[in-house]
Amino acid sequence: MDFSGRARRSEYWYFTLFYVIISVILGVVESAIETQILSLIVGLAFFLPSLAVSVRRMHDIDRSGWWVLIGIVPLIGWIVFIIFCCTDSKDPNRFGENPKGMTATGVAAG
């Protein structure tokens, strides 16, 4: 898991979409076999990657990764975190270059 660097909005939201799709599929399968062990295993497997992409997303908007913990606060914390995740990337900041300006090789375009 890489907690350093930055993650664009698309990286964060595609990861979230993938996790939600897997969770829905597992929910259907688990209701058919009447168990919940699969969700537990997948939840544990996705915990660190989810945390890493969330921290990198906070870095992209020039916030410390500790802002991820705002999600602990019910309702208000979740709303604030979603707003942060929807915020556009900041220009080069203390966490590195803006990933929007990077090419596939990691070199700044332009």
Tab-separated table of C-alpha atoms in Angstrom:
chain	number	residue	atom	x	y	z
A	1	MET	CA	0.000	0.000	0.000
A	2	ASP	CA	1.287	3.401	-0.945
A	3	PHE	CA	0.185	6.152	1.424
A	4	SER	CA	2.434	8.783	-0.142
A	5	GLY	CA	1.666	10.785	-3.234
A	6	ARG	CA	-1.641	11.881	-4.636
A	7	ALA	CA	-4.790	10.221	-6.031
A	8	ARG	CA	-7.032	11.936	-8.558
A	9	ARG	CA	-10.777	12.006	-8.060
A	10	SER	CA	-11.227	9.370	-10.746
A	11	GLU	CA	-8.827	6.960	-9.015
A	12	TYR	CA	-10.674	7.335	-5.725
A	13	TRP	CA	-14.181	7.029	-7.171
A	14	TYR	CA	-13.345	4.095	-9.486
A	15	PHE	CA	-11.885	2.255	-6.479
A	16	THR	CA	-15.037	3.044	-4.489
A	17	LEU	CA	-17.278	1.909	-7.360
A	18	PHE	CA	-15.340	-1.368	-7.645
A	19	TYR	CA	-15.691	-1.969	-3.903
A	20	VAL	CA	-19.445	-1.253	-3.969
A	21	ILE	CA	-19.990	-3.610	-6.919
A	22	ILE	CA	-18.052	-6.391	-5.168
A	23	SER	CA	-20.037	-5.760	-1.969
A	24	VAL	CA	-23.400	-5.963	-3.765
A	25	ILE	CA	-22.418	-9.180	-5.528
A	26	LEU	CA	-21.241	-10.676	-2.239
A	27	GLY	CA	-24.476	-9.588	-0.566
A	28	VAL	CA	-26.494	-11.511	-3.132
A	29	VAL	CA	-24.267	-14.585	-2.874
A	30	GLU	CA	-24.289	-14.499	0.918
A	31	SER	CA	-28.053	-14.223	1.098
A	32	ALA	CA	-28.276	-17.313	-1.089
A	33	ILE	CA	-25.870	-19.354	1.044
A	34	GLU	CA	-26.921	-17.726	4.347
A	35	THR	CA	-23.493	-16.711	5.633
A	36	GLN	CA	-21.529	-13.494	6.108
A	37	ILE	CA	-17.965	-14.766	6.131
A	38	LEU	CA	-17.271	-13.618	2.573
A	39	SER	CA	-18.086	-9.984	3.388
A	40	LEU	CA	-15.821	-10.140	6.412
A	41	ILE	CA	-12.913	-11.500	4.363
A	42	VAL	CA	-13.379	-8.975	1.536
A	43	GLY	CA	-13.835	-6.120	4.020
A	44	LEU	CA	-10.547	-7.006	5.701
A	45	ALA	CA	-8.812	-7.390	2.329
A	46	PHE	CA	-10.015	-3.967	1.147
A	47	PHE	CA	-9.336	-2.088	4.408
A	48	LEU	CA	-5.717	-1.035	3.792
A	49	PRO	CA	-6.102	-0.287	0.057
A	50	SER	CA	-9.179	1.809	0.851
A	51	LEU	CA	-7.325	3.693	3.551
A	52	ALA	CA	-4.355	4.268	1.232
A	53	VAL	CA	-6.428	5.671	-1.634
A	54	SER	CA	-8.350	7.882	0.809
A	55	VAL	CA	-5.142	9.305	2.285
A	56	ARG	CA	-3.738	9.970	-1.195
A	57	ARG	CA	-7.027	11.669	-2.128
A	58	MET	CA	-6.643	14.005	0.859
A	59	HIS	CA	-3.069	14.706	-0.252
A	60	ASP	CA	-4.373	15.669	-3.699
A	61	ILE	CA	-6.417	18.501	-2.190
A	62	ASP	CA	-3.456	19.569	-0.005
A	63	ARG	CA	-4.800	18.137	3.252
A	64	SER	CA	-3.107	15.817	5.695
A	65	GLY	CA	-4.057	12.155	5.495
A	66	TRP	CA	-5.344	12.441	9.053
A	67	TRP	CA	-8.445	14.163	7.627
A	68	VAL	CA	-9.675	10.669	6.721
A	69	LEU	CA	-10.555	10.290	10.397
A	70	ILE	CA	-13.274	12.925	10.032
A	71	GLY	CA	-15.402	10.062	8.708
A	72	ILE	CA	-15.616	8.775	12.288
A	73	VAL	CA	-17.997	11.626	13.114
A	74	PRO	CA	-21.509	10.412	12.192
A	75	LEU	CA	-23.328	12.247	9.404
A	76	ILE	CA	-21.442	15.577	9.505
A	77	GLY	CA	-18.059	13.837	9.178
A	78	TRP	CA	-19.292	11.725	6.283
A	79	ILE	CA	-20.665	14.763	4.472
A	80	VAL	CA	-17.407	16.683	4.932
A	81	PHE	CA	-15.362	13.696	3.734
A	82	ILE	CA	-17.525	13.286	0.615
A	83	ILE	CA	-17.135	17.002	-0.146
A	84	PHE	CA	-13.358	16.653	0.234
A	85	CYS	CA	-13.353	13.648	-2.112
A	86	CYS	CA	-15.331	15.611	-4.721
A	87	THR	CA	-13.015	18.638	-4.555
A	88	ASP	CA	-10.783	19.267	-7.587
A	89	SER	CA	-7.031	18.684	-7.396
A	90	LYS	CA	-4.825	21.490	-6.185
A	91	ASP	CA	-1.844	22.687	-8.195
A	92	PRO	CA	1.553	21.350	-7.140
A	93	ASN	CA	1.559	21.164	-3.355
A	94	ARG	CA	3.670	19.709	-0.558
A	95	PHE	CA	2.634	16.191	-1.589
A	96	GLY	CA	3.871	16.425	-5.179
A	97	GLU	CA	2.885	17.477	-8.662
A	98	ASN	CA	-0.731	17.625	-9.749
A	99	PRO	CA	-1.514	14.141	-11.150
A	100	LYS	CA	-3.744	15.678	-13.822
A	101	GLY	CA	-0.660	17.055	-15.548
A	102	MET	CA	1.221	13.750	-15.475
A	103	THR	CA	1.578	11.375	-18.401
A	104	ALA	CA	1.567	7.578	-18.147
A	105	THR	CA	5.350	7.636	-17.633
A	106	GLY	CA	5.069	9.976	-14.652
A	107	VAL	CA	6.570	12.940	-16.484
A	108	ALA	CA	4.796	16.295	-16.328
A	109	ALA	CA	3.026	17.091	-19.580
A	110	GLY	CA	3.558	20.378	-21.292
